[in-house]
PDB file of C-alpha atoms and ligand atoms in Angstrom:
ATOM      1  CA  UNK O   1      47.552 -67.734  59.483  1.00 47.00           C
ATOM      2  CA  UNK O   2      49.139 -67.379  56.255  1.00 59.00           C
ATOM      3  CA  UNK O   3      46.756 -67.022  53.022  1.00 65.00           C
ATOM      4  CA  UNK O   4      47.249 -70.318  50.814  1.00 79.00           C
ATOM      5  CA  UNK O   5      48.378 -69.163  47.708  1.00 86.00           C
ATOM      6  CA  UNK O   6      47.047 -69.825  44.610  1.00 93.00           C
ATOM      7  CA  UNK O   7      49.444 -71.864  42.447  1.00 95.00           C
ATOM      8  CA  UNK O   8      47.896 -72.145  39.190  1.00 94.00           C
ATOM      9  CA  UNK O   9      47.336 -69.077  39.006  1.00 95.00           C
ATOM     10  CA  UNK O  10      51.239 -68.105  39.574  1.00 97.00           C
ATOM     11  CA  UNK O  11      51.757 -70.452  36.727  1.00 97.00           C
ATOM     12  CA  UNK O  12      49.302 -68.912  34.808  1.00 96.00           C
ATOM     13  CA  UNK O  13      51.465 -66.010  34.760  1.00 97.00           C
ATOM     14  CA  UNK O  14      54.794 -67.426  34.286  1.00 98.00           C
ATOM     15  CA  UNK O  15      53.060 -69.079  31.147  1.00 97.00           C
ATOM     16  CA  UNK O  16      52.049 -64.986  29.848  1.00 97.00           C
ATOM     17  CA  UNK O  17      55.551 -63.734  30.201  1.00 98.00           C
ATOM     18  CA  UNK O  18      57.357 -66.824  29.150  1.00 98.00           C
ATOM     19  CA  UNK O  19      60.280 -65.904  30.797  1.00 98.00           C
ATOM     20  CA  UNK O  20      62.108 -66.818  34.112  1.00 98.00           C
ATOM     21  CA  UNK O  21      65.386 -64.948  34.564  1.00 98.00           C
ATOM     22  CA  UNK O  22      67.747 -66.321  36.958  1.00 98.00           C
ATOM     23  CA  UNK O  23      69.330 -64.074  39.080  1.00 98.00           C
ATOM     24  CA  UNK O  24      72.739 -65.161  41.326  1.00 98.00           C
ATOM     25  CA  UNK O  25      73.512 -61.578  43.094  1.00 98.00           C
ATOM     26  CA  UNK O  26      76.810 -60.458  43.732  1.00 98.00           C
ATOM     27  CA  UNK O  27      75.764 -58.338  46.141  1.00 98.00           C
ATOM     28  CA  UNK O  28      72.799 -57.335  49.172  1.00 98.00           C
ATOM     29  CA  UNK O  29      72.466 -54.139  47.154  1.00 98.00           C
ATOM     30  CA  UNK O  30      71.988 -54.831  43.811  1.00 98.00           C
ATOM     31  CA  UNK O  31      69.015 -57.283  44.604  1.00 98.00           C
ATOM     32  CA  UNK O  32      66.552 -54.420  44.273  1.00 98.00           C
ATOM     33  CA  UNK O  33      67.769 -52.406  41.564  1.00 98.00           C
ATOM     34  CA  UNK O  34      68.046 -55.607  39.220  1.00 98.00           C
ATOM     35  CA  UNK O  35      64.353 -57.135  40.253  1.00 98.00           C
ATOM     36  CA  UNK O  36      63.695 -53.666  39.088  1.00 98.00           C
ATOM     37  CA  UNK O  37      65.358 -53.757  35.587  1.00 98.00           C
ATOM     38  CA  UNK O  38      63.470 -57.243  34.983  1.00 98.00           C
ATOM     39  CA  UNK O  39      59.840 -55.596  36.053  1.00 98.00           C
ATOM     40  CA  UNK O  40      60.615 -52.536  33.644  1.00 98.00           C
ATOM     41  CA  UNK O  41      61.358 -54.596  30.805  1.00 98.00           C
ATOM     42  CA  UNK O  42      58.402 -56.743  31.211  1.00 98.00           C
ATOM     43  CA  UNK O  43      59.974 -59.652  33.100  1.00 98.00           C
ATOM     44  CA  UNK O  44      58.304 -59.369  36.385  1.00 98.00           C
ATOM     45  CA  UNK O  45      60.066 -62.983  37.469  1.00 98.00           C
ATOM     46  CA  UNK O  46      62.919 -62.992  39.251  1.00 98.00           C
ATOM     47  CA  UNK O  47      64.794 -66.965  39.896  1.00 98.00           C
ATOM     48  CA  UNK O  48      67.295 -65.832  42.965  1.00 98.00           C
ATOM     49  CA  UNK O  49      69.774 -68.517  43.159  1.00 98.00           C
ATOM     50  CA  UNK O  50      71.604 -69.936  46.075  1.00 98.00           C
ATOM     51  CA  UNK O  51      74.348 -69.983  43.944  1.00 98.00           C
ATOM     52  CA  UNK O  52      75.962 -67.024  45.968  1.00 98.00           C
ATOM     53  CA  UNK O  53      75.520 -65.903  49.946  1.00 98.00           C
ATOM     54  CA  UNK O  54      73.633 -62.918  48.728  1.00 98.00           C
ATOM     55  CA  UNK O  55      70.336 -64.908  48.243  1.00 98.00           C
ATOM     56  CA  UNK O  56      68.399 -64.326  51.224  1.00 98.00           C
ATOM     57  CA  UNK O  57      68.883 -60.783  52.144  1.00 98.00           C
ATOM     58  CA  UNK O  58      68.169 -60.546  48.356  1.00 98.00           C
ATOM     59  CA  UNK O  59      65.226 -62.393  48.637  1.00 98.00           C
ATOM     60  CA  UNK O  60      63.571 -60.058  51.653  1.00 98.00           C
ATOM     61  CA  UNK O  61      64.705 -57.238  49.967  1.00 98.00           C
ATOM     62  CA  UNK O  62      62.655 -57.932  46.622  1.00 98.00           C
ATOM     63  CA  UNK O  63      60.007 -58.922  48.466  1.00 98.00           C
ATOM     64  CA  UNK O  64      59.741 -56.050  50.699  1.00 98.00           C
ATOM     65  CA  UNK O  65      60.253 -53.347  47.728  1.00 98.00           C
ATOM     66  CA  UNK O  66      58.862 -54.698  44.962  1.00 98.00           C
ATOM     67  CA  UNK O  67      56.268 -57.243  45.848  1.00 97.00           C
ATOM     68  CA  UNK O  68      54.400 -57.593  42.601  1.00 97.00           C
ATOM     69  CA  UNK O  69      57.984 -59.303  41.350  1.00 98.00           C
ATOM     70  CA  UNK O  70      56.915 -62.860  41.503  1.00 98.00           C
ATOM     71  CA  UNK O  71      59.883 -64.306  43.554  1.00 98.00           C
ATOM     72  CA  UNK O  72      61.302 -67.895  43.178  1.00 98.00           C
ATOM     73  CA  UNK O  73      64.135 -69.867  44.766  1.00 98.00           C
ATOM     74  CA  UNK O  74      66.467 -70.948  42.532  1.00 98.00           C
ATOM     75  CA  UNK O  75      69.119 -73.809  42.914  1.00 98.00           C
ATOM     76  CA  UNK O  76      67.471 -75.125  45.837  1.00 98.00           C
ATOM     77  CA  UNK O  77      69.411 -78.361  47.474  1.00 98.00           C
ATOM     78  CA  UNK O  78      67.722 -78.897  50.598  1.00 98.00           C
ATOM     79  CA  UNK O  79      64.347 -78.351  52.804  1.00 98.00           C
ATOM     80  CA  UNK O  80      66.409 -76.049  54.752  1.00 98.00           C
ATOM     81  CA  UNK O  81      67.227 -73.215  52.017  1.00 98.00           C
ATOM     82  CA  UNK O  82      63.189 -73.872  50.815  1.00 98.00           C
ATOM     83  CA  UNK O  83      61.787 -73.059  54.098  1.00 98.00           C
ATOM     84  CA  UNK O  84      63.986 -69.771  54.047  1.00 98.00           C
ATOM     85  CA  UNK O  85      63.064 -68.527  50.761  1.00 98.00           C
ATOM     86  CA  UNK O  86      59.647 -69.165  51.700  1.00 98.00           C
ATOM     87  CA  UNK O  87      60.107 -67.208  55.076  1.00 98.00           C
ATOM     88  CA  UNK O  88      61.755 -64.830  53.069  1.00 98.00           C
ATOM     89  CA  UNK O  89      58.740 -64.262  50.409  1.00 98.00           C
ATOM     90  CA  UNK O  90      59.528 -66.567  47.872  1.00 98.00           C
ATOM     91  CA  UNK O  91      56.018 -68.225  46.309  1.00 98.00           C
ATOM     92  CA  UNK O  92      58.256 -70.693  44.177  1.00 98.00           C
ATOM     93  CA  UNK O  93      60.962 -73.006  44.275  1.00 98.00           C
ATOM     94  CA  UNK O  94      62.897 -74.835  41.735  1.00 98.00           C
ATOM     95  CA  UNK O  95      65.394 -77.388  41.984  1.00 98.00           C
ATOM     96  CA  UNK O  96      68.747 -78.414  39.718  1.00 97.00           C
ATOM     97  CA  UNK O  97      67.571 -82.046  39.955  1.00 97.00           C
ATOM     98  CA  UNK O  98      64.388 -84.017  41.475  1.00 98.00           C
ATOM     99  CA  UNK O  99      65.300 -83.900  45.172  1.00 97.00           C
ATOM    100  CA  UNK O 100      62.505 -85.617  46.640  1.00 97.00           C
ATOM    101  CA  UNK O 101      62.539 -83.980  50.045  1.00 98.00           C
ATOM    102  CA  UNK O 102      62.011 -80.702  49.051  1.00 98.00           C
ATOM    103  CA  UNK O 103      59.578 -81.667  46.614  1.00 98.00           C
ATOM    104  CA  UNK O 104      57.445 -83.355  48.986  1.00 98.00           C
ATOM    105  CA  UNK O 105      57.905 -80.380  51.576  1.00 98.00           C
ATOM    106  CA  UNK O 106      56.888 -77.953  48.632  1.00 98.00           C
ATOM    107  CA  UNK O 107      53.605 -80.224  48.350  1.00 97.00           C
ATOM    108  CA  UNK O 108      52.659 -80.605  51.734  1.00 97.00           C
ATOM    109  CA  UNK O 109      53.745 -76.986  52.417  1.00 96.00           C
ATOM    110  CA  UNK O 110      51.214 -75.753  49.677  1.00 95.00           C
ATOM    111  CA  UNK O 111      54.444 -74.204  48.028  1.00 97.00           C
ATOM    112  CA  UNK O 112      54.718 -73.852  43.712  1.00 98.00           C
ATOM    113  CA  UNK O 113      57.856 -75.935  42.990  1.00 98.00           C
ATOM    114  CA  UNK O 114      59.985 -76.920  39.536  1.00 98.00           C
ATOM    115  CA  UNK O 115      61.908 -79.781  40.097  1.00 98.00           C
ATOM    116  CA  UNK O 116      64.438 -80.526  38.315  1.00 98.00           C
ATOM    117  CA  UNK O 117      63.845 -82.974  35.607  1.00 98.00           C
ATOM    118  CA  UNK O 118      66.076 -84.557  33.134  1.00 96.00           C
ATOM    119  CA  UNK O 119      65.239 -88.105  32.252  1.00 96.00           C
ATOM    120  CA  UNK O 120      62.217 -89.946  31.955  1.00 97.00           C
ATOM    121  CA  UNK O 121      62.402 -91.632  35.399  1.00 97.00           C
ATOM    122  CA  UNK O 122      63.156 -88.099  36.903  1.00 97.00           C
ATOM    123  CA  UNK O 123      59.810 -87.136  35.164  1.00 98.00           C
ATOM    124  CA  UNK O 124      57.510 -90.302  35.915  1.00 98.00           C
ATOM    125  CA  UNK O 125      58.346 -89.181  39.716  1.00 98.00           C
ATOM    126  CA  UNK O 126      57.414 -85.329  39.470  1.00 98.00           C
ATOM    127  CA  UNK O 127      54.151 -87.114  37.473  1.00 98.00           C
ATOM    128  CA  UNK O 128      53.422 -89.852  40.040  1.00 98.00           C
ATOM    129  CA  UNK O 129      53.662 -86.821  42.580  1.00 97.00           C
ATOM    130  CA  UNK O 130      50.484 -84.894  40.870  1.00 97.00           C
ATOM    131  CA  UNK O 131      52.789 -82.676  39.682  1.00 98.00           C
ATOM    132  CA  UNK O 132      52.387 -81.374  35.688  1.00 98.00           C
ATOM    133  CA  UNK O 133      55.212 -78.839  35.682  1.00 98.00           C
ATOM    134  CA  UNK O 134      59.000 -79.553  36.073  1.00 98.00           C
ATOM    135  CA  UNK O 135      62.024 -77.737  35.162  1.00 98.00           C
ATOM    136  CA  UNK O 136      63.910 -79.392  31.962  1.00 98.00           C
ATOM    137  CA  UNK O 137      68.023 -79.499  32.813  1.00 98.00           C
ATOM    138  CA  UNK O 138      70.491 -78.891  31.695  1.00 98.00           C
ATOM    139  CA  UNK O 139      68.407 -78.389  28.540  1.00 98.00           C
ATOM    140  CA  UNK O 140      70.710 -78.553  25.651  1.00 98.00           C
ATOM    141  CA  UNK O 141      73.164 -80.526  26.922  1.00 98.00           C
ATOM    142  CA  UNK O 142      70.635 -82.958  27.451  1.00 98.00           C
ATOM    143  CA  UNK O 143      69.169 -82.701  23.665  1.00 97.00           C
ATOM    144  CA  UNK O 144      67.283 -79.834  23.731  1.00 98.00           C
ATOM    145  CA  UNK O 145      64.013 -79.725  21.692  1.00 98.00           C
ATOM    146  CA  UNK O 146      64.981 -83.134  20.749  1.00 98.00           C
ATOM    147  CA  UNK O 147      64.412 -84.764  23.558  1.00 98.00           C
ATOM    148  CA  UNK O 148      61.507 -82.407  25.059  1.00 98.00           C
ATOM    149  CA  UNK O 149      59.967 -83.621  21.684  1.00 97.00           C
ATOM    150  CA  UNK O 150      60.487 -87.274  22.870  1.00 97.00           C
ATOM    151  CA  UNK O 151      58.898 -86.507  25.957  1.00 98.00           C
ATOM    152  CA  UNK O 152      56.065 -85.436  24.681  1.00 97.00           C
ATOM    153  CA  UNK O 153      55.168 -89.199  23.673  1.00 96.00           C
ATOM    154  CA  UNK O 154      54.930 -90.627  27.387  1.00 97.00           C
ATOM    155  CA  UNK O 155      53.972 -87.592  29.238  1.00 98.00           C
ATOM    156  CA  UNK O 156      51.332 -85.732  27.362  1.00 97.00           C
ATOM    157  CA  UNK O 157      50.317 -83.864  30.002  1.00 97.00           C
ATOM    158  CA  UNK O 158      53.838 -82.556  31.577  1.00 98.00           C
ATOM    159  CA  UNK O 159      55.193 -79.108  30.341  1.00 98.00           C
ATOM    160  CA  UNK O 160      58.944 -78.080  30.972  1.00 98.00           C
ATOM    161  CA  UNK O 161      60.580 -74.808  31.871  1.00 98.00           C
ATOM    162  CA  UNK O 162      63.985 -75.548  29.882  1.00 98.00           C
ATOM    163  CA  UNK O 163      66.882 -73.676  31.440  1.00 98.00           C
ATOM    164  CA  UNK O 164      70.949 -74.279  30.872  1.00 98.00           C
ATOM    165  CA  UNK O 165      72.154 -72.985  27.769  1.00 98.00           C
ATOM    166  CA  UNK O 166      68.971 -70.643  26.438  1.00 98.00           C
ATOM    167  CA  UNK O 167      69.279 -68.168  25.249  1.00 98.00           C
ATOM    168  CA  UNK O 168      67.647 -65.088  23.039  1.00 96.00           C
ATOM    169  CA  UNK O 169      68.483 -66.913  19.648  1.00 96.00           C
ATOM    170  CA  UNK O 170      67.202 -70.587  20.961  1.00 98.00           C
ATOM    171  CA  UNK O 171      63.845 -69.516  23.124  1.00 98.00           C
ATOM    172  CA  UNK O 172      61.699 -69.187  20.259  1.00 97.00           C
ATOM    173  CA  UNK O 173      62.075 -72.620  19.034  1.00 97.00           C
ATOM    174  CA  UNK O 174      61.960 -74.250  22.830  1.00 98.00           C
ATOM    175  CA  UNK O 175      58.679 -71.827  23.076  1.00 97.00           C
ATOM    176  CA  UNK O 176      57.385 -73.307  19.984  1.00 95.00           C
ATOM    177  CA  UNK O 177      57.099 -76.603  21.584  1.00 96.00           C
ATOM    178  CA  UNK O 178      53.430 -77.987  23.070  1.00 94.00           C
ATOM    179  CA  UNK O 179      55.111 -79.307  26.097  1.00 97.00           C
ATOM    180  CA  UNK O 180      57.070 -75.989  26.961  1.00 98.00           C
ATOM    181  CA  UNK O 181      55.419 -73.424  29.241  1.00 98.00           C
ATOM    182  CA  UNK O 182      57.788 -70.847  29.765  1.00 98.00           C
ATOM    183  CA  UNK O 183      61.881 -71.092  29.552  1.00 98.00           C
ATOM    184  CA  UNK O 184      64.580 -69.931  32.107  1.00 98.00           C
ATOM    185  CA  UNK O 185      68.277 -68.905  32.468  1.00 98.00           C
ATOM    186  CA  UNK O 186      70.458 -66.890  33.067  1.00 98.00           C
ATOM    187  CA  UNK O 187      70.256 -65.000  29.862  1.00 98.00           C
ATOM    188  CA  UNK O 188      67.958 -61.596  30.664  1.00 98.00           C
ATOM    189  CA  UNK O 189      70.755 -60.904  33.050  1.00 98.00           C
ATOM    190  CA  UNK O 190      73.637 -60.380  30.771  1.00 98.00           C
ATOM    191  CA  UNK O 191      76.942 -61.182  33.404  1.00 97.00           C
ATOM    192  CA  UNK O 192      78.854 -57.479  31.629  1.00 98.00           C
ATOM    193  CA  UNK O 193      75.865 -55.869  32.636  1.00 98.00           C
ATOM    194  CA  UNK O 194      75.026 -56.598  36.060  1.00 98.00           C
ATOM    195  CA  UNK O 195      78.531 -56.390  36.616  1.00 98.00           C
ATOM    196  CA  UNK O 196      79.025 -53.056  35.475  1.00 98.00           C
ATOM    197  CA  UNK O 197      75.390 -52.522  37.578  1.00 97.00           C
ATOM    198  CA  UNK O 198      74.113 -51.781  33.930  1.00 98.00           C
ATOM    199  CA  UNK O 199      70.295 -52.273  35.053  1.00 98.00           C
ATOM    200  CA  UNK O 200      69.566 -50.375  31.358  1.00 98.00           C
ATOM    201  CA  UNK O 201      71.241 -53.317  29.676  1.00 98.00           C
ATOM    202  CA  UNK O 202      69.258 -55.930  31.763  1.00 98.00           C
ATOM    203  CA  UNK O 203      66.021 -54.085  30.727  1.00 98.00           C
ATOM    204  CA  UNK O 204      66.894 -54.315  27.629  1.00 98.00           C
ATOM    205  CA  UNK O 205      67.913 -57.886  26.950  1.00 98.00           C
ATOM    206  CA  UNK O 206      64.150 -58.301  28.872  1.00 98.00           C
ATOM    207  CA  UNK O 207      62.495 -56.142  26.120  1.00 98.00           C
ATOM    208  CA  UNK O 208      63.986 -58.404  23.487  1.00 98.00           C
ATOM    209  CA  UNK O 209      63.715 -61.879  25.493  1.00 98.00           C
ATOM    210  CA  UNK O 210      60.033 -60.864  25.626  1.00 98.00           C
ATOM    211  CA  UNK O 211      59.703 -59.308  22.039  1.00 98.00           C
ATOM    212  CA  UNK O 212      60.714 -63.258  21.091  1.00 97.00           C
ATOM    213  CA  UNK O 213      58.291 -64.607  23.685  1.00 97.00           C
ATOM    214  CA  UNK O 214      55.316 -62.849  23.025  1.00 96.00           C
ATOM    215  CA  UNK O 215      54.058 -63.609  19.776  1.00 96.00           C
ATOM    216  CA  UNK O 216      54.973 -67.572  19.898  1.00 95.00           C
ATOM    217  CA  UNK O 217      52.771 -67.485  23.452  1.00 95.00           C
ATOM    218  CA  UNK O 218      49.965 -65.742  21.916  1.00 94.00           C
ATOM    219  CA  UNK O 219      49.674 -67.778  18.718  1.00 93.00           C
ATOM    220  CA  UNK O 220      50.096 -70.998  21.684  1.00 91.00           C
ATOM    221  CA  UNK O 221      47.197 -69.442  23.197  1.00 89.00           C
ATOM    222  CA  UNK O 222      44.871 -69.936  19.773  1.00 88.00           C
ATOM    223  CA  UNK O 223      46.104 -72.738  19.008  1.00 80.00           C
ATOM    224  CA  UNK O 224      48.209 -71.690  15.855  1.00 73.00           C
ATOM    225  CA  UNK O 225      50.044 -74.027  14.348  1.00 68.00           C
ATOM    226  CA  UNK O 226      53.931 -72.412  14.190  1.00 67.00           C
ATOM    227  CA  UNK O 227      56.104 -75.841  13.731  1.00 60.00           C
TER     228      UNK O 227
HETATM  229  C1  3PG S   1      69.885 -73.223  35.624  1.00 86.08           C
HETATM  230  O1  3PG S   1      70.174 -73.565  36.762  1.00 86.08           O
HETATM  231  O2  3PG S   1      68.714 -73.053  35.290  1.00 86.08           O
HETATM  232  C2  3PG S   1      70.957 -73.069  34.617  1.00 86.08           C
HETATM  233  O3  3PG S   1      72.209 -73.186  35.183  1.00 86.08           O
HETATM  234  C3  3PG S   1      70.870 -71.849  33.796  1.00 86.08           C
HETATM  235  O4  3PG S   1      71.777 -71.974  32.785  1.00 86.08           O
HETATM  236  P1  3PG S   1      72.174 -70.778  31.833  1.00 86.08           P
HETATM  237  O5  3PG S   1      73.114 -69.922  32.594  1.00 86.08           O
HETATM  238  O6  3PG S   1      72.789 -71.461  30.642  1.00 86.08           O
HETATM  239  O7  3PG S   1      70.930 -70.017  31.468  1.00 86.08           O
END
């Protein structure tokens, strides 16, 4: 039988990096080579979305040569594509929006999951559900710090992983905020370099996502007052 896994302890350490790259591959081969680039610049979270057909092979593929990358599902619409990532190593999944079959399959499955949230009634659902983590999008274009600010009121004790439109210049003030654990996007995988299979460049924009990151989670972590 299959070990439970430990899932506060897996968001434990997305909380340390801070980060959670999303990754849509363009290709079988490149899955390995670009979990890779993420691990060497301190990133070792890789989001694989099911935003192209590459996802699954991808998914086995990380898992099978680098299995200290902590793996996640990304864009996840039904139960269907969760039980594959899971069969395929994934210990996460996160939805676009609070789908409430896959959450509930996540739950009874034992399996870490970040739905979707966006509104307040999207929220009080993931927080009815036990659940204390949910995925804030689109972030921006749903008010940003704004509204995670606003949130903060009613549901003290939910945190958000904003993703959709962060980015290096943004992250430290959405890290800044009590009620963010870590943020996500697409942005430590620069699109000109994982086209031009650049995995220097995504290493690099890693470095600096986490050179932001680091210092905002470690004052967080004494309770430092930085806004
Ligand atoms: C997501 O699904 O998390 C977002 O589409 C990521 O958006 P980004 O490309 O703006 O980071």
């Amino acid at each position: 039988m299959k070990k439970k896994q430990d899932n506060a302890r897996l968001m434990q350490e997305i909380e340390q990096i801070g980060i959670v790259p999303l990754v849509t591959l363009r290709s079988d081969e490149e899955a390995v080579p670009l979990a890779r680039a993420l691990q060497e610049g301190g990133v070792p979270v890789a989001e694989v979305t099911f935003r192209s057909p590459f996802a699954l092979e991808g998914m086995k593929r990380i898992h099978s040569e680098l299995p200290d990358v902590m793996l996640m599902a990304g864009t996840v619409h039904n139960v269907e594509q969760a039980e594959a990532s899971v069969a395929a190593g994934c210990v996460g999944i996160v939805t676009p929006s609070f789908d409430e079959a896959v959450v509930d399959w996540c739950l009874d499955n034992d399996v870490m999951v970040l739905p979707g949230t966006a509104a307040p009634s999207d929220v009080e659902k993931a927080y009815d559900r036990g659940l204390r983590r949910a995925k804030f999008f689109p972030a921006e274009a749903y008010g940003g710090v704004k509204t995670l600010k606003a949130l903060s009121g009613p549901f003290a004790e939910m945190k958000f992983l904003p993703t959709g439109g962060v980015n290096l210049k943004n992250s430290a003030e959405y890290l800044m905020q009590k009620n963010v654990f870590a943020v996500g996007g697409s942005f430590p995988v620069p699109s000109d370099s994982q086209k031009a299979q650049d995995w220097d460049g995504i290493v690099t924009a890693c470095k600096l996502a986490r050179h932001v990151a680091e210092p905002i989670i470690l004052a967080k972590k004494q309770d430092f007052v930085i806004a």
